[in-house]
Tab-separated table of C-alpha atoms in Angstrom:
chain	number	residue	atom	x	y	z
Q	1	UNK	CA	155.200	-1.263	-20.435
Q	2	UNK	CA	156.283	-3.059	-17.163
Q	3	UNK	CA	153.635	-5.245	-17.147
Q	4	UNK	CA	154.779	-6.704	-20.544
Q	5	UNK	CA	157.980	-6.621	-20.155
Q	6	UNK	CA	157.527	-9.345	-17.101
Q	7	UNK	CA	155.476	-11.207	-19.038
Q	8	UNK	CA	158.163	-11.728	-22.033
Q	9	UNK	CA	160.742	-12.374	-19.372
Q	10	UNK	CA	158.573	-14.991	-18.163
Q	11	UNK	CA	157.920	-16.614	-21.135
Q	12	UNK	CA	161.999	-16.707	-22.021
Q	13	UNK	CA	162.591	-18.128	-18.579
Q	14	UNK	CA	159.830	-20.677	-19.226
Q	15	UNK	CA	160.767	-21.550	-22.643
Q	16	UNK	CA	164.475	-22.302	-22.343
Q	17	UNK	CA	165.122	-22.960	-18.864
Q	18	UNK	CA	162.444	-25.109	-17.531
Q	19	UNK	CA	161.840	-28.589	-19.026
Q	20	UNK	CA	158.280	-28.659	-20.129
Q	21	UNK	CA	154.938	-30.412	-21.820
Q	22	UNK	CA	151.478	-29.545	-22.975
Q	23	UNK	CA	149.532	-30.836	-25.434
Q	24	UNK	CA	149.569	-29.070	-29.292
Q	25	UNK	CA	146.695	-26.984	-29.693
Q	26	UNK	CA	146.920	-25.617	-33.283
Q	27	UNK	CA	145.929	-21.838	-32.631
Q	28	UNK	CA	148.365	-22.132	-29.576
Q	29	UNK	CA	150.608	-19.379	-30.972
Q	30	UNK	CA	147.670	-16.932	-31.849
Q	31	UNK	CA	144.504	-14.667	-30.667
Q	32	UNK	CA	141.379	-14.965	-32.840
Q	33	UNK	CA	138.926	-12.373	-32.311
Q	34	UNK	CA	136.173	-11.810	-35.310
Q	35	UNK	CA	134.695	-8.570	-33.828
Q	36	UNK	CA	138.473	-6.732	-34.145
Q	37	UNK	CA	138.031	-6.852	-37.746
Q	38	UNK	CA	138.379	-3.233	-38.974
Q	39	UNK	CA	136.679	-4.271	-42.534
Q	40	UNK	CA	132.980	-5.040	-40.273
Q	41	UNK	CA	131.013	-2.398	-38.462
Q	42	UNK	CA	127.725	-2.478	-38.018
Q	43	UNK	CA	125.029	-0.182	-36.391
Q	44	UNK	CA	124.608	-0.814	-32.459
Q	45	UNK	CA	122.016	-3.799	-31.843
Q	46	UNK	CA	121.797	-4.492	-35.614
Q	47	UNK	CA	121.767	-7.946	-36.208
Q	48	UNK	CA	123.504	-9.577	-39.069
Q	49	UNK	CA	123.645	-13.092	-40.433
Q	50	UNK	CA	126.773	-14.706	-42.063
Q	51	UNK	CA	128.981	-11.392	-41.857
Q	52	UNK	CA	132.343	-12.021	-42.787
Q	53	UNK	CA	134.629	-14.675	-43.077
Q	54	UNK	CA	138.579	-15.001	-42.351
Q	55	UNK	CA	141.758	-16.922	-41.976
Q	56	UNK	CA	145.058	-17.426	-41.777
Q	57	UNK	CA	147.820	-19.659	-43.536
Q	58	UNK	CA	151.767	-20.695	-42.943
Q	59	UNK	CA	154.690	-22.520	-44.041
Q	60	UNK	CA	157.775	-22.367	-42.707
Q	61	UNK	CA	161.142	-24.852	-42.435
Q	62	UNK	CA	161.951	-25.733	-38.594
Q	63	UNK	CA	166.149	-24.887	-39.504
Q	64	UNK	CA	167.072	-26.453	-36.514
Q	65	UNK	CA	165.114	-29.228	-35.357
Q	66	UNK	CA	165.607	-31.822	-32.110
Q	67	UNK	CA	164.405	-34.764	-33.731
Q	68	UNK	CA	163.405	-36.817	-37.033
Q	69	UNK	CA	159.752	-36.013	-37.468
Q	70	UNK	CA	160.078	-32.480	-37.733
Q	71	UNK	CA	161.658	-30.632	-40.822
Q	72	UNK	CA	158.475	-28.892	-42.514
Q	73	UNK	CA	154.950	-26.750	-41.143
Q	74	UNK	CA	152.334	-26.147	-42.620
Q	75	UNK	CA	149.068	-24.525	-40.624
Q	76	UNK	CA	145.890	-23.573	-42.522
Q	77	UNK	CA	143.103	-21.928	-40.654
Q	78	UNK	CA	139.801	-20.087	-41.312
Q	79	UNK	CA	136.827	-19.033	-39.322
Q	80	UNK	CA	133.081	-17.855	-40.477
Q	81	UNK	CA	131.239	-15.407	-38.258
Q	82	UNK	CA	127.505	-17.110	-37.956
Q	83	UNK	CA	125.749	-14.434	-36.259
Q	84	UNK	CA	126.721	-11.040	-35.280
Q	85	UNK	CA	124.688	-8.394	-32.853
Q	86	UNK	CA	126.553	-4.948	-33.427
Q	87	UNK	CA	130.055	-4.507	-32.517
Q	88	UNK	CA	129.141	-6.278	-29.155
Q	89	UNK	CA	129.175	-9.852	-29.777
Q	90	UNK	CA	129.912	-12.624	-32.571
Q	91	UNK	CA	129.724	-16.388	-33.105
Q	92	UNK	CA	131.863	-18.383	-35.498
Q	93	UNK	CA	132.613	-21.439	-36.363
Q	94	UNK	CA	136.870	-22.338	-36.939
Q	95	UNK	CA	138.570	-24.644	-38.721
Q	96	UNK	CA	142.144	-25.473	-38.967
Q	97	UNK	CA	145.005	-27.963	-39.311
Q	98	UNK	CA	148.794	-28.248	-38.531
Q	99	UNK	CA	150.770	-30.147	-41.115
Q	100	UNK	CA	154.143	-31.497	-40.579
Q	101	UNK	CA	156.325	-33.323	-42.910
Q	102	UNK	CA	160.428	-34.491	-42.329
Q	103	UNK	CA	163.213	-35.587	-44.547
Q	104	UNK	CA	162.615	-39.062	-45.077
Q	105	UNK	CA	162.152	-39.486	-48.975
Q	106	UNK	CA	163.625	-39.242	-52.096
Q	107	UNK	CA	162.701	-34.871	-52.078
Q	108	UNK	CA	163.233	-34.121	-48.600
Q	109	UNK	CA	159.744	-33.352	-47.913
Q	110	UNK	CA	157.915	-36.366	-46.625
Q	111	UNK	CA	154.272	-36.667	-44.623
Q	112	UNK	CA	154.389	-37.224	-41.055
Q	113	UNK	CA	151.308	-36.029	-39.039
Q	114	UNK	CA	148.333	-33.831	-39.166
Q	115	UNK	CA	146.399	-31.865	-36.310
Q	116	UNK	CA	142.764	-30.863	-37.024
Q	117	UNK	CA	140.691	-28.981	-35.232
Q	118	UNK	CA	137.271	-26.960	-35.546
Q	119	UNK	CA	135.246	-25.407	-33.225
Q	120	UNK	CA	132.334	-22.658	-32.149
Q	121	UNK	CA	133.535	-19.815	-30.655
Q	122	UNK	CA	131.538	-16.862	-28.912
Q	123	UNK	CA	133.218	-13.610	-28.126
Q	124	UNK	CA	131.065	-10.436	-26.153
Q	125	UNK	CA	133.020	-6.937	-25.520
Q	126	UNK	CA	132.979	-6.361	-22.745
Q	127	UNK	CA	133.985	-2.163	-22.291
Q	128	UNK	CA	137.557	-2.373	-23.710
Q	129	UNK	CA	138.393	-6.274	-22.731
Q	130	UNK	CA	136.352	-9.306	-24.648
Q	131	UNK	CA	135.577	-12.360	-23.244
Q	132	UNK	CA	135.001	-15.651	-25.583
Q	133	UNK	CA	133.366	-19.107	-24.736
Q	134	UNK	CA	133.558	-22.069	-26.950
Q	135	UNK	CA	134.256	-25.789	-27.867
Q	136	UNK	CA	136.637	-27.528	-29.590
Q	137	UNK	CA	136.739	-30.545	-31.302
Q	138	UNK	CA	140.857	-31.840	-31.976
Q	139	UNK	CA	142.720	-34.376	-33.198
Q	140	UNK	CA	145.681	-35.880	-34.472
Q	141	UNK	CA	146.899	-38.848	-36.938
Q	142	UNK	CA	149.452	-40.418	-38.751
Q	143	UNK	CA	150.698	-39.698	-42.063
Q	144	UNK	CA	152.560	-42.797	-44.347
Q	145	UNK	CA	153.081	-44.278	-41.341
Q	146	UNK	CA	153.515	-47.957	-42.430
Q	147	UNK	CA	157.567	-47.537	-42.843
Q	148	UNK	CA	157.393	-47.162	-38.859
Q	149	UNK	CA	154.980	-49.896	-37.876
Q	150	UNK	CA	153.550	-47.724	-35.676
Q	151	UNK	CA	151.051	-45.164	-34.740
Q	152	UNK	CA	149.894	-42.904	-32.168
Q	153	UNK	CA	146.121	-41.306	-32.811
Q	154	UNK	CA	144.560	-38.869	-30.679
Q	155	UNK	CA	141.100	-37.410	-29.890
Q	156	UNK	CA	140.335	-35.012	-27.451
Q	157	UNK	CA	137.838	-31.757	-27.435
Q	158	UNK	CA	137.476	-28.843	-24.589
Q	159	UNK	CA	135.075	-25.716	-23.355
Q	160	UNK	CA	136.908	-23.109	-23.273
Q	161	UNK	CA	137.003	-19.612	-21.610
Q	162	UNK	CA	139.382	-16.583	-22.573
Q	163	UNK	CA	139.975	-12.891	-21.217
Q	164	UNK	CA	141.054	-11.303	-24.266
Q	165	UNK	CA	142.740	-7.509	-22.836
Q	166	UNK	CA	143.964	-5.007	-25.555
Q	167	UNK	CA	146.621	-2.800	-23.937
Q	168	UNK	CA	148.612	0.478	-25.030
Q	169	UNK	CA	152.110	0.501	-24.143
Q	170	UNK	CA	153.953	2.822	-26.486
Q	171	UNK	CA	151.254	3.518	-28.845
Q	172	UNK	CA	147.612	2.824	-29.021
Q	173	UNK	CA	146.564	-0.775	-28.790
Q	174	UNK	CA	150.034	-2.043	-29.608
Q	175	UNK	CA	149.930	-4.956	-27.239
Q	176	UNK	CA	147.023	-7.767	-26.506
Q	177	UNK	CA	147.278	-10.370	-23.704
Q	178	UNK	CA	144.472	-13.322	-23.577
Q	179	UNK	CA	144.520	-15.526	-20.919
Q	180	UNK	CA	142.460	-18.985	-21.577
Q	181	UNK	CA	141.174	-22.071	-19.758
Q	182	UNK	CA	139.817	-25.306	-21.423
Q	183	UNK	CA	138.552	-28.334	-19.411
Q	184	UNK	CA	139.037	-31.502	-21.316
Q	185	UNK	CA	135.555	-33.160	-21.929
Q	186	UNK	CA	136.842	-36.088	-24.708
Q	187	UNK	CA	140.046	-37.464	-23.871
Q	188	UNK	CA	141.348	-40.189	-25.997
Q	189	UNK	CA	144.449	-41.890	-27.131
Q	190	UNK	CA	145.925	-45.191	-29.011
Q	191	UNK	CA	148.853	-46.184	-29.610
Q	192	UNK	CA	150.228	-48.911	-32.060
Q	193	UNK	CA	151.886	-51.049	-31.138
Q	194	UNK	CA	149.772	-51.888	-27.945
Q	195	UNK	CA	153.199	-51.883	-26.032
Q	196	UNK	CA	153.241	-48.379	-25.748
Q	197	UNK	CA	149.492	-48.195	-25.060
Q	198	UNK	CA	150.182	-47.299	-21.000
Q	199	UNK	CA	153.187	-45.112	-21.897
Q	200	UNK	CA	154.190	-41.937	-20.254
Q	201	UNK	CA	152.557	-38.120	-21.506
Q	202	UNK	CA	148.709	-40.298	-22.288
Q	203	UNK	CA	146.740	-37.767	-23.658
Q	204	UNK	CA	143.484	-39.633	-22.582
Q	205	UNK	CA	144.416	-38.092	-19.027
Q	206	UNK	CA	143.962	-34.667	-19.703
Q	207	UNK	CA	141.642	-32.384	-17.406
Q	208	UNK	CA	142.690	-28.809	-17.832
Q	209	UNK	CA	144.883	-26.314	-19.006
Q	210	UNK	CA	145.778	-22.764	-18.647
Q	211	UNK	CA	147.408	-20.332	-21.265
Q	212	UNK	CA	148.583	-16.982	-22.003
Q	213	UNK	CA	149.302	-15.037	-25.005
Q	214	UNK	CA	151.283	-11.664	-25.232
Q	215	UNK	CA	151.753	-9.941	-28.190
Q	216	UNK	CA	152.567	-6.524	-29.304
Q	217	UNK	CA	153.995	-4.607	-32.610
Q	218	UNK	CA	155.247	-1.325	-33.746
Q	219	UNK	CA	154.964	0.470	-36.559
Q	220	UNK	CA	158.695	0.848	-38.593
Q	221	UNK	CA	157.832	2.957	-42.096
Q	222	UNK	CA	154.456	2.810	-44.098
Q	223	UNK	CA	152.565	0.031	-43.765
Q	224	UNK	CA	155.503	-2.209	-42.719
Q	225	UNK	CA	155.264	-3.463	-38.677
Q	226	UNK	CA	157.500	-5.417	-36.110
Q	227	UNK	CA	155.950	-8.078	-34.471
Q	228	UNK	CA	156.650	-9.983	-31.188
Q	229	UNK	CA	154.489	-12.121	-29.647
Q	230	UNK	CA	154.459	-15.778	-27.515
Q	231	UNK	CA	152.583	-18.081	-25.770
Q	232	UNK	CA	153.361	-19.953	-22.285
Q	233	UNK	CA	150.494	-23.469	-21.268
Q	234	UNK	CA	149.946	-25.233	-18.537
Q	235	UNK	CA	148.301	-28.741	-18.711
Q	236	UNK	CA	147.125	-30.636	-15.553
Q	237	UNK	CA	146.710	-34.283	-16.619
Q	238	UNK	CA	145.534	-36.956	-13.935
Q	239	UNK	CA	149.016	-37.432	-11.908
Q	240	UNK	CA	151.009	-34.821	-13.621
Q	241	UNK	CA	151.451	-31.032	-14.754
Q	242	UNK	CA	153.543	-29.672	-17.643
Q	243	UNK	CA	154.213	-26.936	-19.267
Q	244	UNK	CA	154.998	-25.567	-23.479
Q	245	UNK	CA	155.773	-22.230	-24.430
Q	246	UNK	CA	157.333	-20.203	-27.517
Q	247	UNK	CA	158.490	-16.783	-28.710
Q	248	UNK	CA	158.474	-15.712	-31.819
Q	249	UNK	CA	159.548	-12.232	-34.004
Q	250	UNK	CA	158.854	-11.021	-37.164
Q	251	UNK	CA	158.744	-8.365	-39.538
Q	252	UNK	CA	155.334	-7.518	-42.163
Q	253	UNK	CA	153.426	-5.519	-44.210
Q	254	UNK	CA	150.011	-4.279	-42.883
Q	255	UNK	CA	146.963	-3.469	-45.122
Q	256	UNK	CA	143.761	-3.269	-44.437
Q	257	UNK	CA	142.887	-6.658	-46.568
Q	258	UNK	CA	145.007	-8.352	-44.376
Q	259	UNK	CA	148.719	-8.862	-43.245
Q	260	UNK	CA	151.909	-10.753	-44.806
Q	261	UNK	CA	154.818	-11.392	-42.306
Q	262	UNK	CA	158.163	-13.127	-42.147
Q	263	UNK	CA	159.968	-14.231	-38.825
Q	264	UNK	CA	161.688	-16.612	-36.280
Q	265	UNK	CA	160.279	-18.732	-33.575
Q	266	UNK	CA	161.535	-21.098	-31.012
Q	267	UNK	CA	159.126	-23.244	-29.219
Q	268	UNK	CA	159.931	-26.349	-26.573
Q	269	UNK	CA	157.117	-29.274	-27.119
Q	270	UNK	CA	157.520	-31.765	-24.022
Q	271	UNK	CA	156.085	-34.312	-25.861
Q	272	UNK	CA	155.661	-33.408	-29.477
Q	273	UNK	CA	152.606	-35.688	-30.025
Q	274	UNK	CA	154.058	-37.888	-32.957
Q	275	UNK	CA	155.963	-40.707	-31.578
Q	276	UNK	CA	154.433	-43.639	-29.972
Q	277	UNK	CA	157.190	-43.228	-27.645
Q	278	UNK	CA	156.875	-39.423	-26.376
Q	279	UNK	CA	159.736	-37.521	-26.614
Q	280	UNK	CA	160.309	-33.632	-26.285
Q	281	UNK	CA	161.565	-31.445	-28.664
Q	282	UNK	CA	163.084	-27.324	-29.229
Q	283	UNK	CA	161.979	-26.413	-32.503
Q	284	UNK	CA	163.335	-23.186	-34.378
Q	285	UNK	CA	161.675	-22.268	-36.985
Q	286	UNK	CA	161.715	-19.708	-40.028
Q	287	UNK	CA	158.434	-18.704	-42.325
Q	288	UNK	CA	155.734	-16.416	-43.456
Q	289	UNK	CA	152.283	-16.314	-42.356
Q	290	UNK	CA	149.563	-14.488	-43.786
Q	291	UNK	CA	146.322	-13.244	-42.078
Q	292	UNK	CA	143.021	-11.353	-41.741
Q	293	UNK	CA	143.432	-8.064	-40.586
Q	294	UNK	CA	142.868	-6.764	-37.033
Q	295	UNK	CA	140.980	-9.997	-36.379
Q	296	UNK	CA	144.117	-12.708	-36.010
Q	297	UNK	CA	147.429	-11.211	-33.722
């Protein structure tokens, strides 16, 4: 319990008292691990081919926004387990994207800028803990840009490792902590016009980053649970470090075909990825989410 609870205060500190950047990895908010799916389980050393599949999905308005490009979320996410040995190890392959739309048409609800992202991703238990290697391959574009006459594009793919500990603080397994590193191996940015091109937060000078995710839930009546989880990232680019974090609450309904929640979230972006000109922005932000079971916190 004390070891959480200095890891949440951490995160708050972090997240509204220290001005901050990182760059926006999609699945920055969440854990994905396939072989905590309670629907699999498979004999010890059996091997099995194309097991299951999952994902994830959310939309969500950001009520109180810091700036014009940001009024709508959308994230869409699924992963297919390749190869399975047991309830030891597990590789899939991941897909997702990160939609965001603001204000600026005749329905409130116009295109701004997508994320992608997909990836291979290897995860071994290890007694209790997991650990997870894998690569992936992100990017980021305009949407209806013309109306600006201008555009900021960016490619960029990592290896990364995480340390994915389950942990039992009130109840059994209630809280999770992963802590990740990815070193940058494509690093790429444009921006139009070429003005901007040698601005400040360039992407294409990324080398590492660090992150940690806490979460943890409790059971209120039936199937219904409270959730609170977060995320605090460090990024070292070539002459500069920054950090991004967020916390977020909310309240669901657990079965075992998956989960349906509805919450808050507040998350500081130092540079938000979507002007040419970086800027930083708090976003707060109020939606559902639906997920896999057991395999997505």
């Amino acid at each position: 319990m004390k070891t959480y609870s200095v890891v949440l205060s951490f995160l708050i500190l972090i997240l509204f008292f220290i001005p901050a950047d990182a760059q926006r990895l999609i699945e920055r908010g969440m854990i994905l691990n396939p072989l905590e799916n309670p629907n699999v389980d498979i004999a010890e050393n059996e091997i099995s081919w194309f097991t299951q599949a999952g994902g994830w999905g959310s939309f969500g308005t950001y009520g109180l926004y810091g700036d014009d490009n940001h009024a709508w979320y959308q994230h869409l996410g699924a992963y297919f387990e390749l190869y399975r040995r047991g309830n030891e190890s597990s590789l899939a392959f991941t897909g997702q994207i990160e939609f965001i739309a603001d204000t600026n048409n005749d329905i409130n609800f116009s295109p701004r800028a997508i994320f992608w992202e997909e990836g291979l991703l290897y995860t071994r238990r290890i007694g209790n803990p997991f650990i997870q290697f894998g690569y992936y391959h992100r990017c980021k574009h305009d949407i209806d840009n013309f109306r600006f006459g201008e555009e900021r594009t960016m490619v960029f793919g990592s290896v990364l490792a995480r340390l994915v500990l389950p942990l039992s603080l009130f109840s059994t397994d209630d809280g999770l902590l992963a802590l990740q590193y990815d070193y940058y191996t494509i690093t790429w940015e444009k921006r139009t016009p070429n003005t901007f091109q040698n601005g400040a937060f360039n992407w294409d000078e990324l080398i590492h980053s660090f992150k940690l995710n806490a979460a943890w839930q409790r059971a209120l009546a039936d199937n219904a649970n409270f959730y609170l989880d977060g995320y605090l990232m460090g990024t070292q680019l070539k002459d500069d470090s920054w950090l991004n974090g967020q916390i977020r609450a909310e309240i669901g309904a657990a079965t075992p075909a998956g989960q349906v929640r509805f919450g808050v979230h507040a998350e500081y972006l130092g540079d938000s990825g979507i002007p040419v000109h970086p800027k930083s922005v708090t976003l707060i932000g109020l939606g559902v989410r639906v997920m896999s079971a057991g395999s997505i916190r």
